[in-house]
PDB file of C-alpha atoms (C1' of nucleotides) in Angstrom:
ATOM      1  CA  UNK Q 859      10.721  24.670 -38.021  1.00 81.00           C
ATOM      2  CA  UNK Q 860      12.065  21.993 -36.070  1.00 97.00           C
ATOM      3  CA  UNK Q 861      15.595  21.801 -34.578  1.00 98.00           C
ATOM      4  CA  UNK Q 862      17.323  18.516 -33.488  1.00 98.00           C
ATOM      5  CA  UNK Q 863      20.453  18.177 -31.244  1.00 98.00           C
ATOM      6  CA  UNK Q 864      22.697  15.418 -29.624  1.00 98.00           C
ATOM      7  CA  UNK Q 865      24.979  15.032 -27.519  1.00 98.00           C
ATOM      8  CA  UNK Q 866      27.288  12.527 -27.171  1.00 98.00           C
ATOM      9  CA  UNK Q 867      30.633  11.242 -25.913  1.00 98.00           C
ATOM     10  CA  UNK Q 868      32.697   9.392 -28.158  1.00 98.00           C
ATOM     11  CA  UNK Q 869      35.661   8.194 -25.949  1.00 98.00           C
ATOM     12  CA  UNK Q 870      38.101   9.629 -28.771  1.00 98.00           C
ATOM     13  CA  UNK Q 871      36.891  11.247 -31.803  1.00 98.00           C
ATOM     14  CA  UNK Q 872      39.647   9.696 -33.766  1.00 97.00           C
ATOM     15  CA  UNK Q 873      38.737   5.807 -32.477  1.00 97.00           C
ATOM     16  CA  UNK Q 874      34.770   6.320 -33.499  1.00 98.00           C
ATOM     17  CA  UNK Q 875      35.333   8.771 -36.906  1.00 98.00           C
ATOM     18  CA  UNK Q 876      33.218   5.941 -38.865  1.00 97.00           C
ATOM     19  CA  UNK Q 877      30.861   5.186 -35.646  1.00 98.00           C
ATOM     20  CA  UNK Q 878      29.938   9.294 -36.337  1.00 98.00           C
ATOM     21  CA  UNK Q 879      30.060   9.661 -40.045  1.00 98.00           C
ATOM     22  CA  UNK Q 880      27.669   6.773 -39.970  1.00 98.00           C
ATOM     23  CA  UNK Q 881      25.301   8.208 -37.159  1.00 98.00           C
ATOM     24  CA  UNK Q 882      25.386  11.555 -39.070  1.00 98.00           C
ATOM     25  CA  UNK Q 883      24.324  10.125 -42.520  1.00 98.00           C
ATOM     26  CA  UNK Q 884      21.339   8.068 -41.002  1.00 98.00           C
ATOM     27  CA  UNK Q 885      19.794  10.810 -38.275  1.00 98.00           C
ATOM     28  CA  UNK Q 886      21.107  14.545 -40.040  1.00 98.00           C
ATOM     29  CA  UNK Q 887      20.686  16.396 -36.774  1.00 98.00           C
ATOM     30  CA  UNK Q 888      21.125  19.881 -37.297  1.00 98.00           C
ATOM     31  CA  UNK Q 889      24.093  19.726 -34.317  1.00 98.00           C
ATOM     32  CA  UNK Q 890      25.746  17.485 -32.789  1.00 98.00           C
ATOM     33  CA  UNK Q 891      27.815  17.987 -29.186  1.00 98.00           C
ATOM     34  CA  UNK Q 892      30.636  15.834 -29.039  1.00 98.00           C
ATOM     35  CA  UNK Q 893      32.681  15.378 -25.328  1.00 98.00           C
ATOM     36  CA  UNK Q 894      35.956  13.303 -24.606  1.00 98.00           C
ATOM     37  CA  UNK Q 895      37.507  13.744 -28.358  1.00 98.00           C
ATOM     38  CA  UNK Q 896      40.875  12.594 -26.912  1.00 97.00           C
ATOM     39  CA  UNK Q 897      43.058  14.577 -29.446  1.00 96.00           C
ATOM     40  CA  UNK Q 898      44.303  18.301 -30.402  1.00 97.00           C
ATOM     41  CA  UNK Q 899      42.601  20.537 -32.165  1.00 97.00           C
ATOM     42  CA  UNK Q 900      44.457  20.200 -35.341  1.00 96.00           C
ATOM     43  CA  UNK Q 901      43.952  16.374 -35.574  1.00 96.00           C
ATOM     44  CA  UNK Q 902      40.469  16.871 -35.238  1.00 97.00           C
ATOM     45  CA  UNK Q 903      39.141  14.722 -38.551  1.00 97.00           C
ATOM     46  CA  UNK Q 904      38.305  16.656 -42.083  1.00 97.00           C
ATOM     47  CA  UNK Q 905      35.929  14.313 -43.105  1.00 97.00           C
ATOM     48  CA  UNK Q 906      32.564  16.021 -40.663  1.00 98.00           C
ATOM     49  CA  UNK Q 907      33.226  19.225 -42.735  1.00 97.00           C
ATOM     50  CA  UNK Q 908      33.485  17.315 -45.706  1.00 97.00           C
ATOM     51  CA  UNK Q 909      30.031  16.063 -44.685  1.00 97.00           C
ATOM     52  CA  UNK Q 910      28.817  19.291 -45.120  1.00 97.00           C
ATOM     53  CA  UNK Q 911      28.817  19.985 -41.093  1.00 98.00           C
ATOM     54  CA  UNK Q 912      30.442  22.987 -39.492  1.00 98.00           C
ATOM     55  CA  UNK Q 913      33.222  22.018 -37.185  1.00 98.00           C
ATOM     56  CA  UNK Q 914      34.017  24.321 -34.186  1.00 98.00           C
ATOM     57  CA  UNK Q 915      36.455  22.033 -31.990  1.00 98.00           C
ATOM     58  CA  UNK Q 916      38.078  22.936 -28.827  1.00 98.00           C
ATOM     59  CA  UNK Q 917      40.819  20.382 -28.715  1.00 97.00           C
ATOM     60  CA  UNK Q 918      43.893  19.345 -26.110  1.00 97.00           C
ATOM     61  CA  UNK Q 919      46.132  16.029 -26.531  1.00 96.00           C
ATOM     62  CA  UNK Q 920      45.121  13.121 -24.901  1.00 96.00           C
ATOM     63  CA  UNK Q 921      42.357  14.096 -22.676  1.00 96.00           C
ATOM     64  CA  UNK Q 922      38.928  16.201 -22.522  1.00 97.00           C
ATOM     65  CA  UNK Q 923      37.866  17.950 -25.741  1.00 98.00           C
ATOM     66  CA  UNK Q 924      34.880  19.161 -26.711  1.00 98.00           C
ATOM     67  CA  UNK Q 925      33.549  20.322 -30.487  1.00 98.00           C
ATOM     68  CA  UNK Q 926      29.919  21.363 -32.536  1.00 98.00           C
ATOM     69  CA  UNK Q 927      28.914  19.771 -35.759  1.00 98.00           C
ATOM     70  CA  UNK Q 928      26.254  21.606 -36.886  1.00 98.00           C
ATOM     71  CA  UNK Q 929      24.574  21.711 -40.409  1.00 98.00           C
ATOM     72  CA  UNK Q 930      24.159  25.794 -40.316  1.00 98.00           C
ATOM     73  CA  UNK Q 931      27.398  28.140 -40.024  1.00 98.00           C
ATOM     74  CA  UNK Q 932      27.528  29.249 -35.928  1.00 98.00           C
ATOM     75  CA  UNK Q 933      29.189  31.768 -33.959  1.00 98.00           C
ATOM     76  CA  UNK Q 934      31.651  30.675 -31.555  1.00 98.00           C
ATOM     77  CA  UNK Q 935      30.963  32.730 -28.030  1.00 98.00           C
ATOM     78  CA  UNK Q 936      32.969  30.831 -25.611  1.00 97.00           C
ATOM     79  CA  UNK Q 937      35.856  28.517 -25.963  1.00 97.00           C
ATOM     80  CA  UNK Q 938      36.009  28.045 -22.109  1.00 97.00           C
ATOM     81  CA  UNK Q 939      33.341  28.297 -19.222  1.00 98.00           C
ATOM     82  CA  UNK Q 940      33.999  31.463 -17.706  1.00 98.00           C
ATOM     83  CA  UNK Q 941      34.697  31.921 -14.001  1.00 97.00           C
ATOM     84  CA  UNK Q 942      36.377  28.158 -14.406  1.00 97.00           C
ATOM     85  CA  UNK Q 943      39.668  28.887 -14.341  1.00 93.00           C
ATOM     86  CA  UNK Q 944      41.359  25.218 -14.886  1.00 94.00           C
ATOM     87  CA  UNK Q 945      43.173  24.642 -18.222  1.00 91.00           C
ATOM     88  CA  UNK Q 946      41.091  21.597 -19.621  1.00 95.00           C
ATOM     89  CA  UNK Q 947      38.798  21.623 -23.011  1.00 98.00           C
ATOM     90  CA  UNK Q 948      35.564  20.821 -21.290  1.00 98.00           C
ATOM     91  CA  UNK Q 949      33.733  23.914 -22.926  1.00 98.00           C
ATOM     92  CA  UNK Q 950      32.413  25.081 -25.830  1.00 98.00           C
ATOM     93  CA  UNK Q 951      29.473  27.650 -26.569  1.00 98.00           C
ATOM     94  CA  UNK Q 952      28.462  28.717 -29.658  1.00 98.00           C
ATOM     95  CA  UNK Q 953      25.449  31.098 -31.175  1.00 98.00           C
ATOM     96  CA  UNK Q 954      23.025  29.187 -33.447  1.00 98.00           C
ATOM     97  CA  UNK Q 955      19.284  29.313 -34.629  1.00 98.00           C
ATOM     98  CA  UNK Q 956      18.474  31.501 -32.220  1.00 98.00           C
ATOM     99  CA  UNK Q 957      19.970  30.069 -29.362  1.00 98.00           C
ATOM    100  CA  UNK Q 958      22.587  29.678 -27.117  1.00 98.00           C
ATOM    101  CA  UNK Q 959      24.326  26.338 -26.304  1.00 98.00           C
ATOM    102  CA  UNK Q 960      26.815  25.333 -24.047  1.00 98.00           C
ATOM    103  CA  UNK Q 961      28.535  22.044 -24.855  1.00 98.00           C
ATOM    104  CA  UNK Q 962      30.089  20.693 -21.688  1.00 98.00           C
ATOM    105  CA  UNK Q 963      32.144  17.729 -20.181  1.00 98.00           C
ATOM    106  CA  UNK Q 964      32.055  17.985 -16.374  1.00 98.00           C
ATOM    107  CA  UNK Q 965      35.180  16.907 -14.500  1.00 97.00           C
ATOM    108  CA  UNK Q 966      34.793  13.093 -13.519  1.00 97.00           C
ATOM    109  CA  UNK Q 967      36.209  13.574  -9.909  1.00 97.00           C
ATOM    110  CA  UNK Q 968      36.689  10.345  -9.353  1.00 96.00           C
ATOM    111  CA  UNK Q 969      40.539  10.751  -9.503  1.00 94.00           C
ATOM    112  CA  UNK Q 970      42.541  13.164  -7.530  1.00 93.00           C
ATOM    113  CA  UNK Q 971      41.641  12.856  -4.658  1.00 93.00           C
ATOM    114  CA  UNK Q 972      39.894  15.784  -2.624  1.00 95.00           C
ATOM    115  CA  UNK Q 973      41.625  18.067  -5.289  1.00 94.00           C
ATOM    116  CA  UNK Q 974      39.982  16.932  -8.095  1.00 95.00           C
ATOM    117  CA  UNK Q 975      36.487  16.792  -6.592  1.00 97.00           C
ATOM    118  CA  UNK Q 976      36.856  20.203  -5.694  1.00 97.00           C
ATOM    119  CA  UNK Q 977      37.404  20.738  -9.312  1.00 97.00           C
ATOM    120  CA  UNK Q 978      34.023  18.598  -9.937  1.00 98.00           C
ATOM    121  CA  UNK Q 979      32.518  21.499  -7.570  1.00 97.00           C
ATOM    122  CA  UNK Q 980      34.061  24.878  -8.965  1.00 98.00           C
ATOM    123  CA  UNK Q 981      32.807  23.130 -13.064  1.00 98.00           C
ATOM    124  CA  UNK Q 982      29.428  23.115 -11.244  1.00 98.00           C
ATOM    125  CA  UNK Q 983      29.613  26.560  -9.311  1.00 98.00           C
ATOM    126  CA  UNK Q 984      31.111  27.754 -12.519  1.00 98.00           C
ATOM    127  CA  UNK Q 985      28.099  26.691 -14.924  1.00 98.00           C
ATOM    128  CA  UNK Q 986      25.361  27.850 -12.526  1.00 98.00           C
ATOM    129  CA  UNK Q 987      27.334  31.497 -12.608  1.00 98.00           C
ATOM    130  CA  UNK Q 988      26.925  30.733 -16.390  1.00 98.00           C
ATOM    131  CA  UNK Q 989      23.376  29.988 -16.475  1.00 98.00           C
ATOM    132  CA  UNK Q 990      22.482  33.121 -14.468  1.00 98.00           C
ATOM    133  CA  UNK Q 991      24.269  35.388 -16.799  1.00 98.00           C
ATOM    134  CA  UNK Q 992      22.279  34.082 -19.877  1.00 98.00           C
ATOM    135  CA  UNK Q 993      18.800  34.487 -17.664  1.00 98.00           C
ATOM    136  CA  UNK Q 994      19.928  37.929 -17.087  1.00 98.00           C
ATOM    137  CA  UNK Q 995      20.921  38.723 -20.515  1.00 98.00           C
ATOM    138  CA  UNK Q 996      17.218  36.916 -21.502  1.00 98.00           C
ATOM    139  CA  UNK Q 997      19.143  34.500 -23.956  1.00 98.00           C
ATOM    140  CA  UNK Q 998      17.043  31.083 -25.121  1.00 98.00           C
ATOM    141  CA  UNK Q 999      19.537  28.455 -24.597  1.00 98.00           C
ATOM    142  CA  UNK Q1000      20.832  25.131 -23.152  1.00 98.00           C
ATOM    143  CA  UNK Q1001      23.293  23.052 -21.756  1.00 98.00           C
ATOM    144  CA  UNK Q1002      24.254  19.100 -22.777  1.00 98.00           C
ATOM    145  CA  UNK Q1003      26.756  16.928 -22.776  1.00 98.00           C
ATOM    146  CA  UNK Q1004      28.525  14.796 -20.217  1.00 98.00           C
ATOM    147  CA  UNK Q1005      27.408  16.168 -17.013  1.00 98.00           C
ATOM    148  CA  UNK Q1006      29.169  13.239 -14.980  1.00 98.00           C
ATOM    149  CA  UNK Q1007      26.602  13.495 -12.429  1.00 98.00           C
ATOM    150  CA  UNK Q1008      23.356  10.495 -11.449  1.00 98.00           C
ATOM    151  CA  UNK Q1009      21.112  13.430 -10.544  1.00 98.00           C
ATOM    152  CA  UNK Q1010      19.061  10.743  -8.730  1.00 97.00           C
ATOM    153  CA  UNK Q1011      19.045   7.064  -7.286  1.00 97.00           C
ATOM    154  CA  UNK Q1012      16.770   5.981 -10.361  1.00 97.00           C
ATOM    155  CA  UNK Q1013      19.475   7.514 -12.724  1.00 98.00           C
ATOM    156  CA  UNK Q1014      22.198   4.601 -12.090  1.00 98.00           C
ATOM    157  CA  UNK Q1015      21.465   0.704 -12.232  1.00 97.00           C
ATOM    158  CA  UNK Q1016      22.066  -1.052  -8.550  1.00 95.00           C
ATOM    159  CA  UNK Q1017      25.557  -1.703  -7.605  1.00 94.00           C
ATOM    160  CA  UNK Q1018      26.732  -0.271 -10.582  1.00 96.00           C
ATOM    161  CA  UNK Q1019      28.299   2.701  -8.624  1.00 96.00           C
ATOM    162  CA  UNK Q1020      29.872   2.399  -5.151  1.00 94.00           C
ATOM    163  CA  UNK Q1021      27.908   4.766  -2.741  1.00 94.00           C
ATOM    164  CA  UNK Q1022      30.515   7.319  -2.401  1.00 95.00           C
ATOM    165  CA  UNK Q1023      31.075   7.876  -5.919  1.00 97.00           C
ATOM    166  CA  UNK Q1024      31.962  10.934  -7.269  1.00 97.00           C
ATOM    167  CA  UNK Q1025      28.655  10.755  -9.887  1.00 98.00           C
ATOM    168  CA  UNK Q1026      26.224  10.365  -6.819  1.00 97.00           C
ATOM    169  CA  UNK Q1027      27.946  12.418  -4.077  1.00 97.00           C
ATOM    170  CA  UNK Q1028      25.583  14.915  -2.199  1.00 97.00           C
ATOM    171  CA  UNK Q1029      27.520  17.811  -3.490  1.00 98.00           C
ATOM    172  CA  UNK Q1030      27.493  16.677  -6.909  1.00 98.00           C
ATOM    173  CA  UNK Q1031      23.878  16.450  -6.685  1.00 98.00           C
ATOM    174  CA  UNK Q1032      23.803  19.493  -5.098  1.00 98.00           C
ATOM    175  CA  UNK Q1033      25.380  21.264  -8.172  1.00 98.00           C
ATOM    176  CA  UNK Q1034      23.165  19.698 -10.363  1.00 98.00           C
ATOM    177  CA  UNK Q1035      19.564  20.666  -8.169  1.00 98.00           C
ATOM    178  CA  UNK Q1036      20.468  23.925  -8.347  1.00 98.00           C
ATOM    179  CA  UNK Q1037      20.842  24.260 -12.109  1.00 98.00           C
ATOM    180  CA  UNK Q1038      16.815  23.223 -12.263  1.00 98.00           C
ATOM    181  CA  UNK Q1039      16.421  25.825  -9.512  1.00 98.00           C
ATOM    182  CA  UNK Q1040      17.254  28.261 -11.394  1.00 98.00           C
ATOM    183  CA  UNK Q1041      14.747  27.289 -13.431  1.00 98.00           C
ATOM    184  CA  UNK Q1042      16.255  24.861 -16.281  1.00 98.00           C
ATOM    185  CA  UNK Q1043      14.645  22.045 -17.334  1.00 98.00           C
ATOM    186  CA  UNK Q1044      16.010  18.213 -17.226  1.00 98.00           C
ATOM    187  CA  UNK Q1045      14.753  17.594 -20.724  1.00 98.00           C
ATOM    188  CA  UNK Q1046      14.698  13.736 -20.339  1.00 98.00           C
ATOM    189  CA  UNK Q1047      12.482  14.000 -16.974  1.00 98.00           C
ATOM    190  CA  UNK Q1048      10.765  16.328 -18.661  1.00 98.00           C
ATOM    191  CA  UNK Q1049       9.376  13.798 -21.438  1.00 98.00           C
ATOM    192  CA  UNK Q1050       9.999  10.609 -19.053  1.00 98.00           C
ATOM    193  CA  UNK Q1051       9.316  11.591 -15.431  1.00 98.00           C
ATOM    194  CA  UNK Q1052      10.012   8.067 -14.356  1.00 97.00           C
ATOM    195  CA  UNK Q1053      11.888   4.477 -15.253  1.00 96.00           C
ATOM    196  CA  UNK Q1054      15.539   3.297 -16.747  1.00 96.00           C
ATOM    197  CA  UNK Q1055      16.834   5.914 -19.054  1.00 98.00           C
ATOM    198  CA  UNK Q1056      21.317   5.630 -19.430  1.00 98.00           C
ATOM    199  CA  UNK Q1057      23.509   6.995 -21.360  1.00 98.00           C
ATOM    200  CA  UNK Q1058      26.645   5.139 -20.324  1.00 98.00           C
ATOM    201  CA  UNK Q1059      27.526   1.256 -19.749  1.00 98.00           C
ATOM    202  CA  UNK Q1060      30.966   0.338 -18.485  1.00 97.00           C
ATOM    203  CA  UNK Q1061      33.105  -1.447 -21.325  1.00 97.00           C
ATOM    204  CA  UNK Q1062      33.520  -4.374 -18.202  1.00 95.00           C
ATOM    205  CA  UNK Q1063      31.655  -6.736 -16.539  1.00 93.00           C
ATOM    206  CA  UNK Q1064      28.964  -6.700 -20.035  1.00 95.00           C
ATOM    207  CA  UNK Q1065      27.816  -3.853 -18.557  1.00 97.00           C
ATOM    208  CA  UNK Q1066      25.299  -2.777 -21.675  1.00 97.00           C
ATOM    209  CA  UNK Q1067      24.107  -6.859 -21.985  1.00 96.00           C
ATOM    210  CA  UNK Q1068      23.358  -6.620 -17.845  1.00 96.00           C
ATOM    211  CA  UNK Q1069      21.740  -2.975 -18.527  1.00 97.00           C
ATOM    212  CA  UNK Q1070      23.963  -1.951 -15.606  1.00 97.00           C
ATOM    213  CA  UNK Q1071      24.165   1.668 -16.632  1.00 98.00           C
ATOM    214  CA  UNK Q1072      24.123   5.270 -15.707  1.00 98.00           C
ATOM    215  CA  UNK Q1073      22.235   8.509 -16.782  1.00 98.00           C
ATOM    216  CA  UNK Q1074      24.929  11.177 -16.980  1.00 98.00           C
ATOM    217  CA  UNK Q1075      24.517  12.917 -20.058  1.00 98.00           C
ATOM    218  CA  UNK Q1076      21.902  15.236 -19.980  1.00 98.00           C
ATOM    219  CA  UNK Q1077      20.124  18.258 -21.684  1.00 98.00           C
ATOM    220  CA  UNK Q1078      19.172  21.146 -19.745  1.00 98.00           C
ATOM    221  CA  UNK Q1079      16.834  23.753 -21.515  1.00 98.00           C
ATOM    222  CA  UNK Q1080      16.130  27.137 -20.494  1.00 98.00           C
ATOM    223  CA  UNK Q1081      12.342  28.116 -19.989  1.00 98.00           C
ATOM    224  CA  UNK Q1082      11.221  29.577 -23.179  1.00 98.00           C
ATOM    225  CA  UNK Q1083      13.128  26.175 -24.667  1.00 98.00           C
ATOM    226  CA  UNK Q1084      11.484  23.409 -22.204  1.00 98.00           C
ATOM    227  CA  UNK Q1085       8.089  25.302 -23.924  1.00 98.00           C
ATOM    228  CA  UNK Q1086       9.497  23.771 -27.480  1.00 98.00           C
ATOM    229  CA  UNK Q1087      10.737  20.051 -25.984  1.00 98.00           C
ATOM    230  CA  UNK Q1088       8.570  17.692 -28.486  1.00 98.00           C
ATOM    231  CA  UNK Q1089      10.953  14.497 -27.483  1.00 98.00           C
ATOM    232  CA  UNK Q1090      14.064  13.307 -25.525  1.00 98.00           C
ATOM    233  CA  UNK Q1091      16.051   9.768 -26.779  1.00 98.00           C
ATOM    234  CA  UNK Q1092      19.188   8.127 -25.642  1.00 98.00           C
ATOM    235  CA  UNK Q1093      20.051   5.845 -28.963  1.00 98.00           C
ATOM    236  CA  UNK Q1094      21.063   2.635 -27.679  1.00 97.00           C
ATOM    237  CA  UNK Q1095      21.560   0.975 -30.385  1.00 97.00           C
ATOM    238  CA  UNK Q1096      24.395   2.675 -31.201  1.00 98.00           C
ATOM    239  CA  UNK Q1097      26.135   0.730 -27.834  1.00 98.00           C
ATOM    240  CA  UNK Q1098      25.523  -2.522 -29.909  1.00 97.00           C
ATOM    241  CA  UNK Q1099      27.827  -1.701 -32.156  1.00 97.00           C
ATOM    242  CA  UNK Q1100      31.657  -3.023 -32.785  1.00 96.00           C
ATOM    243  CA  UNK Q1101      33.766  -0.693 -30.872  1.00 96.00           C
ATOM    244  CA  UNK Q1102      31.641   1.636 -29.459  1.00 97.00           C
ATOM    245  CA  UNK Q1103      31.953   4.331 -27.173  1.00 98.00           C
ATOM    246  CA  UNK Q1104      30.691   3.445 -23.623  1.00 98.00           C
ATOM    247  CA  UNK Q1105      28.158   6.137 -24.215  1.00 98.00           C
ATOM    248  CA  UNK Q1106      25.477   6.759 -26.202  1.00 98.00           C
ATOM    249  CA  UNK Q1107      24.022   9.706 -28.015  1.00 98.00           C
ATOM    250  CA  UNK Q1108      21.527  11.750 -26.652  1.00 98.00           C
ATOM    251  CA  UNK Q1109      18.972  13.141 -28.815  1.00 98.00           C
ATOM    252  CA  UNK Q1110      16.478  15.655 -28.205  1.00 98.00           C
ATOM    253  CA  UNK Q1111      14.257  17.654 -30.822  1.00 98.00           C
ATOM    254  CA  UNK Q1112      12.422  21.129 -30.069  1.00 98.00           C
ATOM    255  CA  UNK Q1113       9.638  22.310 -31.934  1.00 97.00           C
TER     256      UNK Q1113
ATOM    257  C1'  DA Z 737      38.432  -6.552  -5.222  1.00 73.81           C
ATOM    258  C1'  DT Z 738      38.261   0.763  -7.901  1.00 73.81           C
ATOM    259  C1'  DG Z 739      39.271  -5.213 -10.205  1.00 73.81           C
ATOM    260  C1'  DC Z 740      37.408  -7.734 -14.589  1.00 73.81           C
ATOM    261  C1'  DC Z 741      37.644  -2.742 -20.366  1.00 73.81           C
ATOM    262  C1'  DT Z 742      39.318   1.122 -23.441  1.00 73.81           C
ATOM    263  C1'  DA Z 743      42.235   4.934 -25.018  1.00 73.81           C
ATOM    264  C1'  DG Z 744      46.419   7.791 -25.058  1.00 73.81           C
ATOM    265  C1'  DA Z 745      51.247   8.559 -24.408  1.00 73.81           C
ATOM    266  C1'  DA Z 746      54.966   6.146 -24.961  1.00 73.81           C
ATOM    267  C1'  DA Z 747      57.960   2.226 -24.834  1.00 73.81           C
ATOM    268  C1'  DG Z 748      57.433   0.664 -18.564  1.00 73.81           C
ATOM    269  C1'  DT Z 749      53.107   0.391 -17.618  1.00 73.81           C
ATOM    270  C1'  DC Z 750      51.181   4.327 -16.110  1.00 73.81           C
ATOM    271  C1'  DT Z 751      46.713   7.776 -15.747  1.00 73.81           C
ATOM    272  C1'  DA Z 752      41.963   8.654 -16.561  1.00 73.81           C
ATOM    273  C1'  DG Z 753      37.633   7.352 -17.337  1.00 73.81           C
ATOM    274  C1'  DA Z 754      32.832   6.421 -14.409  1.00 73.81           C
TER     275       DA Z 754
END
DNA sequence: ATGCCTAGAAAGTCTAGA
């Protein structure tokens, strides 16, 4: 039996509730990770569960949030990253089909200053301390969602990032290489070791017409899971649409 | 020239995104 996932940041769950429902209706995934929902937990829309999907939504007002749609009931294990010990929704793990997935949004840190790149770093330090614990504990399971980070200089279109940004810094990068150290598996490299692959276009400058993007959102899939990878798809077309979010889903199926 | 969008909070235009 097959088992599809996305994930995908939506720049406000409330702004793209149709851009979703719509998405949902014409690909069923059997979960979908959403990043950047932009609203409390209590706002979070009804109409996904009325869909028939399973909502687990860790919510906070105006910024960050992160939640699971998934056809099949889960089991919530962690509403936080552990060992990250900054107040922000930018976790959520839950138990499901075997598996264990994280559902992350990785601090941008771009803005404040040497403080909030430092929290960029202790996200990363954090997840890797995460990803150990499920190797010891033998768990089958993966990480997605908005990792914030151009693991490589073929991961970001030219001059669409100054050279000292956040997404490309050495340490960022650094945080990233050692997740696949540890022996995780960039799903997207994995089925496409090579070429133009984003996930994100800037709303400015026609960013998406120029194909001036970035690769940021990623899958990363333990070893017994990398065995199961049958394919690996950012859907652009859903950046063509009216009012879209500036990323797009990520899609990856396992055997 | 971190600015040319977009969204949220809130009633000014900030901050954050990436």
């Amino acid at each position: 039996m097959s088992f599809t996932f996305a994930s995908w940041n939506v720049n406000s769950i409330r702004q793209r509730e149709r851009h979703v429902l719509d998405w949902l209706d014409r690909k069923k995934p059997d979960l979908l990770c959403l990043q950047e929902l932009k609203c409390e937990t209590a706002l979070f829309p009804r109409s996904f569960a009325d869909a028939g999907y399973h909502p687990v939504v860790v919510g906070q007002k105006a910024y960050n949030g992160v939640a699971m749609l998934s056809r099949d009931p889960v089991e919530l294990r962690c509403d936080k990253l552990p060992g990250f010990a900054h107040d922000a929704a930018r976790y959520v793990e839950i138990g499901v089909a075997g598996m264990v997935i994280g559902n992350l949004y990785l601090p941008n840190g771009n803005s404040g200053g040497a403080t909030g790149f430092a929290t960029k770093r202790a996200f990363l330090d954090a997840l890797a301390g995460r990803a150990r614990s499920l190797l010891d504990e033998e768990e089958d399971f993966l990480f997605t969602g908005d990792f914030n980070v151009c693991p490589t200089d073929e991961d970001y279109a030219p001059g669409a990032l100054s050279p000292d940004d956040a997404l490309l810094r050495p340490e960022s990068r650094a945080g990233w290489r050692r997740l696949l150290w540890l022996g995780l598996t960039d799903a997207l490299r994995a089925v496409a070791p090579s070429g133009r692959h984003y996930t994100y276009y800037d709303y400015q400058n026609a960013a998406f017409q120029r194909n001036a993007g970035l690769r940021i959102d990623h899958a990363l899939l333990s070893p017994r899971l990398a065995e199961r990878l049958v394919s690996v798809t950012p859907d652009r077309d859903e950046r063509a649409k009216e009012q879209p979010s500036d990323h797009v889903p990520l899609v990856v199926t396992l055997s």
